[in-house]
Amino acid sequence: MRTEYNQQPLKIIEGKNREIAIFSTEGKNIDAEVVRSFGDEWLKFHDFSDQVIEECAAEYFDILNDTVVNKNSYALDIGCGTGRWTKYLTQKAGFIEAIDPSNAIFAADNLLGKIENVRLTQASIETIPFNDETFDFAMSVGVLHHIPDTQQAMKDCVKKIKKGGYFYCYLYHNLETRGWWFKTLYNLSNLIRYPVCRLPTPIKKFVCDILAIVIYMPLVLWVRFLVLIGLRSVAHKMPLSAYNNKSFFIIRNDALDKFGTRLEQRFSKKQVISMMQNCGLTDIVISPLSPFYHVTGRKL
Ligand SMILES: C[S@@+](CC[C@H](N)C(=O)[O-])C[C@H]1O[C@@H](n2cnc3c(N)ncnc32)[C@H](O)[C@@H]1O
C-alpha cells in the first residue's frame, strides 16, 4: 500500500524505533519560529497515554466513519506533532504516512513505538514528498491555523488526496458563537500571548505552566463545580468548559500551545466551509460539537 518518496531525502536518521527520512522544510508558506517552538513543545509533552488519546479522539473524530477512513485507506497525517492522532489512526487506516517539519517527529517515533503500519517523515506541507493524488484520506489537526496562508496550505494538502478521497481538518474558530465577555477574555489572553511567545524556551515553558495554574485551573474548577451542582448547561457556556474532563497534563500542554505560539489564526464557520470548497471538496460535514471547527470533505 505504501508508495516510494517522489524525491531523495536530504538524509535518513536512525530513530529509536524506525528510520526517519529528513526533507527540506524551507518554503514561503511556513513560519520557522512557530515550527521550532512546536518542536520544543512536543519534546516536552509527548507522553499521551492510550486512554487520554482515546478520550480526546472521541471528540476530535466524532465525524469520521468507515466511509471516510477504513482499513483499506492509505492515509496522510500532516503536521503530526507527537503522533498522538497518528497513533489513533493506525487502528482505523491501512497505512499512515505522518509528516511534521519540527523535531516533534522524534517524539512521534517514541509514542508510536513498534507500531508497523506507519512511516514518519520530517517535511512540511510545501515539501510533502509524495505525488499528488496518492492518498485515500488526509488529515491536518490543529496545524493550518499556524501557517501564514491557511487557504494555500489547505490546497497543498488536498492535492495529495485521490479523487473521491477524504480530507479532515481542525481549525480554530473565531468565537463567533460566544458572548462579548468570552471574546474580551480571549482578547486579554492575546495580550499575554504576545510577550510570552517571544520568551526564551525554558522561561516560556515555566511561564505557561504558571498560566495553566492561575488562568486555566480556576476557570476549569469553576466549570467542574457548576457541573457538580447540576448546572451543566451554564457550565458549557463558560470559557474553557472543554477542559471539564481533561487532565492537568492536557491543560499544561494547551496553555503552552495557546500562549507559546506566535502565529494563530481564527476562522468563522462560513470561512472554513468556503476554504474547503475552494480546494474542490464537497459533502462537507462540520461537527456541531467542540473542538470548533472540525470538518471533513470529499474530493471531487
Ligand atoms: C498544534 S500542533 C498539532 C500537532 C498534532 N496534529 C496534534 O494535534 O497533536 C501543530 C503542528 O503543526 C506543525 N507545522 C507547523 N507548520 C507546518 C507546516 N508548514 N507544514 C506541516 N506542519 C507544520 C508543527 O510542527 C506542529 O507539530
Short mmCIF file of C-alpha atoms and ligand atoms in Angstrom, two decimals:
data_model
loop_
_atom_site.label_atom_id
_atom_site.label_comp_id
_atom_site.label_asym_id
_atom_site.label_seq_id
_atom_site.Cartn_x
_atom_site.Cartn_y
_atom_site.Cartn_z
CA MET A 1 0.00 0.00 0.00
CA ARG A 2 2.80 2.45 0.83
CA THR A 3 4.48 4.22 -2.07
CA GLU A 4 8.04 5.42 -2.54
CA TYR A 5 9.06 9.01 -1.88
CA ASN A 6 8.95 11.12 -5.05
CA GLN A 7 12.34 12.68 -4.29
CA GLN A 8 15.54 11.80 -2.43
CA PRO A 9 15.65 12.77 1.27
CA LEU A 10 18.45 15.05 2.49
CA LYS A 11 19.35 12.33 4.95
CA ILE A 12 17.95 9.42 6.90
CA ILE A 13 18.18 9.37 10.69
CA GLU A 14 18.05 6.19 12.72
CA GLY A 15 15.30 6.94 15.25
CA LYS A 16 14.67 4.89 18.39
CA ASN A 17 12.10 2.67 16.65
CA ARG A 18 12.39 3.38 12.91
CA GLU A 19 14.32 5.23 10.24
CA ILE A 20 13.14 8.81 9.68
CA ALA A 21 13.76 10.46 6.31
CA ILE A 22 14.55 14.17 6.51
CA PHE A 23 13.43 16.51 3.71
CA SER A 24 13.91 20.23 3.35
CA THR A 25 11.25 22.20 5.25
CA GLU A 26 12.04 25.50 3.61
CA GLY A 27 9.32 27.35 1.76
CA LYS A 28 7.34 30.56 1.51
CA ASN A 29 4.33 29.37 3.50
CA ILE A 30 5.89 28.29 6.78
CA ASP A 31 6.75 30.14 9.97
CA ALA A 32 10.11 28.71 11.03
CA GLU A 33 9.86 30.16 14.54
CA VAL A 34 6.44 28.55 15.08
CA VAL A 35 7.82 25.21 13.92
CA ARG A 36 10.85 25.48 16.22
CA SER A 37 8.57 26.33 19.13
CA PHE A 38 6.33 23.31 18.43
CA GLY A 39 9.40 21.09 18.27
CA ASP A 40 10.31 22.26 21.78
CA GLU A 41 6.72 21.92 22.99
CA TRP A 42 6.20 18.39 21.74
CA LEU A 43 9.55 17.19 23.02
CA LYS A 44 8.24 18.26 26.44
CA PHE A 45 4.63 17.00 26.12
CA HIS A 46 4.62 13.66 24.35
CA ASP A 47 3.60 11.18 26.99
CA PHE A 48 -0.02 10.71 25.97
CA SER A 49 -1.50 7.52 27.40
CA ASP A 50 -3.72 5.40 25.15
CA GLN A 51 -6.65 6.26 27.41
CA VAL A 52 -6.10 10.03 27.04
CA ILE A 53 -5.73 9.65 23.27
CA GLU A 54 -8.97 7.62 23.06
CA GLU A 55 -10.91 10.10 25.20
CA CYS A 56 -9.76 13.18 23.25
CA ALA A 57 -10.09 11.37 19.89
CA ALA A 58 -13.76 10.70 20.60
CA GLU A 59 -14.27 14.49 20.49
CA TYR A 60 -11.94 15.34 17.59
CA PHE A 61 -13.02 12.48 15.33
CA ASP A 62 -16.76 12.19 16.00
CA ILE A 63 -17.38 12.89 12.30
CA LEU A 64 -15.10 10.13 10.98
CA ASN A 65 -16.76 6.90 9.88
CA ASP A 66 -15.83 3.83 7.83
CA THR A 67 -16.62 5.57 4.55
CA VAL A 68 -14.15 8.36 5.30
CA VAL A 69 -11.32 6.14 6.56
CA ASN A 70 -11.06 2.38 6.88
CA LYS A 71 -8.51 -0.45 6.83
CA ASN A 72 -8.13 -0.08 3.04
CA SER A 73 -7.18 3.60 3.34
CA TYR A 74 -3.70 4.87 2.61
CA ALA A 75 -3.61 7.89 4.94
CA LEU A 76 -1.54 11.01 5.48
CA ASP A 77 -1.28 12.88 8.79
CA ILE A 78 0.05 16.38 8.03
CA GLY A 79 1.70 18.18 10.96
CA CYS A 80 1.52 15.09 13.18
CA GLY A 81 3.35 16.65 16.17
CA THR A 82 3.78 13.90 18.78
CA GLY A 83 1.87 11.48 16.60
CA ARG A 84 -0.99 11.17 19.11
CA TRP A 85 -3.65 11.23 16.36
CA THR A 86 -1.41 9.20 14.04
CA LYS A 87 -1.47 6.52 16.73
CA TYR A 88 -5.26 6.69 16.84
CA LEU A 89 -5.35 6.48 13.05
CA THR A 90 -3.17 3.35 12.97
CA GLN A 91 -6.23 1.46 14.28
CA LYS A 92 -8.54 2.87 11.58
CA ALA A 93 -6.45 3.07 8.39
CA GLY A 94 -4.33 0.56 6.47
CA PHE A 95 -1.08 2.52 6.38
CA ILE A 96 -0.26 6.04 7.56
CA GLU A 97 2.41 8.45 6.38
CA ALA A 98 2.91 11.03 9.14
CA ILE A 99 4.88 14.18 8.46
CA ASP A 100 5.98 17.13 10.57
CA PRO A 101 8.68 19.75 9.90
CA SER A 102 9.73 20.01 13.56
CA ASN A 103 11.76 17.82 15.87
CA ALA A 104 8.44 16.58 17.22
CA ILE A 105 8.84 13.84 14.63
CA PHE A 106 11.29 12.18 17.08
CA ALA A 107 8.71 12.42 19.88
CA ALA A 108 6.26 10.74 17.47
CA ASP A 109 8.79 7.93 16.97
CA ASN A 110 8.72 7.36 20.74
CA LEU A 111 4.95 7.49 21.07
CA LEU A 112 4.33 5.18 18.10
CA GLY A 113 6.89 2.66 19.38
CA LYS A 114 6.91 -0.53 17.34
CA ILE A 115 3.60 0.06 15.53
CA GLU A 116 4.24 -1.12 11.98
CA ASN A 117 1.60 0.45 9.73
CA VAL A 118 3.15 3.91 9.93
CA ARG A 119 6.14 5.77 8.47
CA LEU A 120 7.44 9.06 9.86
CA THR A 121 8.95 11.78 7.70
CA GLN A 122 10.31 15.21 8.51
CA ALA A 123 8.80 17.52 5.88
CA SER A 124 6.43 20.45 5.64
CA ILE A 125 3.19 20.96 3.75
CA GLU A 126 5.09 22.54 0.87
CA THR A 127 7.58 19.68 0.68
CA ILE A 128 5.34 16.62 1.18
CA PRO A 129 7.46 14.01 -0.65
CA PHE A 130 4.59 12.12 -2.27
CA ASN A 131 2.95 12.52 -5.66
CA ASP A 132 -0.35 14.34 -5.99
CA GLU A 133 -3.49 12.17 -5.75
CA THR A 134 -1.77 9.45 -3.70
CA PHE A 135 -3.91 9.20 -0.56
CA ASP A 136 -7.41 7.95 0.24
CA PHE A 137 -7.54 10.09 3.37
CA ALA A 138 -5.51 13.03 4.67
CA MET A 139 -5.87 14.94 7.90
CA SER A 140 -4.34 18.00 9.46
CA VAL A 141 -5.27 18.53 13.09
CA GLY A 142 -4.64 21.96 14.58
CA VAL A 143 -1.96 22.83 12.02
CA LEU A 144 -3.28 25.04 9.23
CA HIS A 145 -4.10 27.99 11.52
CA HIS A 146 -0.39 28.17 12.42
CA ILE A 147 0.62 28.68 8.77
CA PRO A 148 0.77 32.16 7.15
CA ASP A 149 -1.55 31.34 4.21
CA THR A 150 -4.04 28.81 5.56
CA GLN A 151 -6.04 28.55 2.33
CA GLN A 152 -2.94 27.79 0.24
CA ALA A 153 -1.74 25.24 2.81
CA MET A 154 -5.13 23.51 2.68
CA LYS A 155 -4.91 23.34 -1.13
CA ASP A 156 -1.41 21.84 -0.84
CA CYS A 157 -2.80 19.13 1.48
CA VAL A 158 -5.86 18.34 -0.62
CA LYS A 159 -3.88 17.93 -3.83
CA LYS A 160 -2.22 14.86 -2.28
CA ILE A 161 -5.64 13.15 -1.99
CA LYS A 162 -7.09 10.92 -4.74
CA LYS A 163 -10.36 11.97 -6.37
CA GLY A 164 -13.15 10.61 -4.16
CA GLY A 165 -10.83 10.56 -1.11
CA TYR A 166 -11.48 12.49 2.10
CA PHE A 167 -9.88 15.38 3.98
CA TYR A 168 -10.28 16.13 7.69
CA CYS A 169 -9.06 19.22 9.44
CA TYR A 170 -9.40 21.06 12.70
CA LEU A 171 -9.09 24.84 12.64
CA TYR A 172 -9.50 27.33 15.48
CA HIS A 173 -12.88 29.07 15.47
CA ASN A 174 -13.22 32.83 15.74
CA LEU A 175 -15.54 32.66 18.79
CA GLU A 176 -18.44 33.85 16.62
CA THR A 177 -21.00 31.98 18.73
CA ARG A 178 -19.61 33.24 22.05
CA GLY A 179 -20.72 36.22 24.13
CA TRP A 180 -18.88 39.55 24.50
CA TRP A 181 -17.25 38.58 27.81
CA PHE A 182 -15.85 35.40 26.26
CA LYS A 183 -14.35 37.46 23.42
CA THR A 184 -12.98 40.01 25.91
CA LEU A 185 -11.23 37.24 27.84
CA TYR A 186 -9.79 35.95 24.58
CA ASN A 187 -8.50 39.41 23.63
CA LEU A 188 -6.93 39.78 27.09
CA SER A 189 -5.28 36.37 26.72
CA ASN A 190 -3.85 37.56 23.40
CA LEU A 191 -2.24 40.50 25.18
CA ILE A 192 -0.48 37.98 27.42
CA ARG A 193 0.41 35.74 24.46
CA TYR A 194 2.19 38.48 22.58
CA PRO A 195 5.15 38.83 25.02
CA VAL A 196 5.05 35.23 26.34
CA CYS A 197 5.51 33.56 22.93
CA ARG A 198 8.67 35.61 22.40
CA LEU A 199 10.38 34.43 25.61
CA PRO A 200 13.36 32.03 25.50
CA THR A 201 12.06 28.44 25.53
CA PRO A 202 12.77 27.40 29.17
CA ILE A 203 11.27 30.63 30.55
CA LYS A 204 8.30 30.35 28.19
CA LYS A 205 7.60 26.80 29.40
CA PHE A 206 7.80 27.92 33.02
CA VAL A 207 5.53 30.94 32.45
CA CYS A 208 2.98 28.79 30.58
CA ASP A 209 2.90 26.32 33.49
CA ILE A 210 2.14 29.24 35.82
CA LEU A 211 -0.59 30.45 33.42
CA ALA A 212 -2.07 26.93 33.42
CA ILE A 213 -2.32 27.17 37.21
CA VAL A 214 -3.51 30.77 37.62
CA ILE A 215 -5.69 31.21 34.50
CA TYR A 216 -6.83 27.80 33.29
CA MET A 217 -7.30 25.93 36.56
CA PRO A 218 -9.60 28.48 38.35
CA LEU A 219 -11.89 28.60 35.28
CA VAL A 220 -11.82 24.81 34.85
CA LEU A 221 -12.52 24.23 38.56
CA TRP A 222 -15.44 26.68 38.33
CA VAL A 223 -16.83 24.72 35.35
CA ARG A 224 -16.40 21.45 37.28
CA PHE A 225 -18.22 22.96 40.28
CA LEU A 226 -21.15 24.07 38.09
CA VAL A 227 -21.37 20.58 36.60
CA LEU A 228 -21.23 19.06 40.10
CA ILE A 229 -24.20 21.11 41.30
CA GLY A 230 -26.21 20.20 38.21
CA LEU A 231 -25.76 23.41 36.17
CA ARG A 232 -24.25 21.62 33.19
CA SER A 233 -25.82 23.90 30.56
CA VAL A 234 -24.45 27.02 32.33
CA ALA A 235 -21.05 25.34 32.68
CA HIS A 236 -20.90 24.67 28.94
CA LYS A 237 -21.19 28.38 28.20
CA MET A 238 -18.15 29.20 30.37
CA PRO A 239 -14.68 29.83 28.90
CA LEU A 240 -12.52 26.69 28.93
CA SER A 241 -15.55 24.44 29.55
CA ALA A 242 -13.99 21.99 27.06
CA TYR A 243 -11.40 21.22 29.76
CA ASN A 244 -14.02 19.97 32.21
CA ASN A 245 -12.93 16.35 31.77
CA LYS A 246 -9.29 16.97 30.78
CA SER A 247 -6.22 16.15 32.88
CA PHE A 248 -3.81 18.80 34.17
CA PHE A 249 -1.24 17.39 31.70
CA ILE A 250 -3.50 18.31 28.76
CA ILE A 251 -4.23 21.71 30.32
CA ARG A 252 -0.49 22.49 30.69
CA ASN A 253 0.12 21.35 27.13
CA ASP A 254 -2.69 23.51 25.78
CA ALA A 255 -1.54 26.52 27.83
CA LEU A 256 1.86 26.21 26.15
CA ASP A 257 0.13 25.80 22.80
CA LYS A 258 -2.09 28.82 23.36
CA PHE A 259 0.37 31.25 24.92
CA GLY A 260 3.59 29.95 23.43
CA THR A 261 2.73 30.12 19.72
CA ARG A 262 3.42 33.27 17.73
CA LEU A 263 1.04 32.73 14.85
CA GLU A 264 -2.54 31.61 15.30
CA GLN A 265 -5.41 32.46 13.00
CA ARG A 266 -9.11 32.03 13.65
CA PHE A 267 -11.96 31.38 11.26
CA SER A 268 -15.74 31.58 11.09
CA LYS A 269 -17.77 28.53 10.10
CA LYS A 270 -18.53 30.21 6.77
CA GLN A 271 -14.81 30.80 6.11
CA VAL A 272 -13.94 27.18 6.95
CA ILE A 273 -16.60 25.85 4.56
CA SER A 274 -15.57 28.29 1.85
CA MET A 275 -11.86 27.33 2.18
CA MET A 276 -12.82 23.64 1.89
CA GLN A 277 -14.93 24.35 -1.22
CA ASN A 278 -12.08 26.37 -2.77
CA CYS A 279 -9.98 23.20 -2.51
CA GLY A 280 -12.52 21.26 -4.58
CA LEU A 281 -14.06 19.47 -1.60
CA THR A 282 -17.72 18.55 -1.43
CA ASP A 283 -20.06 16.72 1.01
CA ILE A 284 -18.67 18.96 3.73
CA VAL A 285 -19.54 17.87 7.27
CA ILE A 286 -18.72 20.27 10.09
CA SER A 287 -19.17 18.93 13.61
CA PRO A 288 -21.67 20.83 15.78
CA LEU A 289 -19.55 19.86 18.80
CA SER A 290 -16.30 21.08 20.39
CA PRO A 291 -13.44 21.42 19.47
CA PHE A 292 -14.55 24.07 16.96
CA TYR A 293 -14.29 23.69 14.00
CA HIS A 294 -13.50 20.18 12.86
CA VAL A 295 -14.68 19.25 9.43
CA THR A 296 -14.49 16.63 6.67
CA GLY A 297 -14.95 16.89 2.92
CA ARG A 298 -14.72 14.59 -0.12
CA LYS A 299 -12.51 15.47 -3.07
CA LEU A 300 -14.39 15.87 -6.34
C1 LIG B 1 -0.68 22.34 17.37
S1 LIG B 1 0.48 21.28 16.65
C2 LIG B 1 -0.60 19.93 16.24
C3 LIG B 1 0.10 18.60 16.21
C4 LIG B 1 -0.83 17.40 16.02
N1 LIG B 1 -1.54 17.43 14.78
C5 LIG B 1 -1.79 17.32 17.18
O1 LIG B 1 -2.94 17.76 17.06
O2 LIG B 1 -1.35 16.81 18.21
C6 LIG B 1 0.88 21.97 15.12
C7 LIG B 1 1.90 21.17 14.32
O3 LIG B 1 1.98 21.74 13.01
C8 LIG B 1 3.31 21.64 12.57
N2 LIG B 1 3.50 22.59 11.49
C9 LIG B 1 3.69 23.93 11.56
N3 LIG B 1 3.89 24.46 10.35
C10 LIG B 1 3.80 23.42 9.47
C11 LIG B 1 3.93 23.31 8.04
N4 LIG B 1 4.17 24.36 7.28
N5 LIG B 1 3.79 22.09 7.49
C12 LIG B 1 3.49 21.00 8.25
N6 LIG B 1 3.39 21.05 9.60
C13 LIG B 1 3.53 22.24 10.19
C14 LIG B 1 4.13 21.93 13.82
O4 LIG B 1 5.45 21.46 13.72
C15 LIG B 1 3.30 21.24 14.90
O5 LIG B 1 3.77 19.95 15.20
#
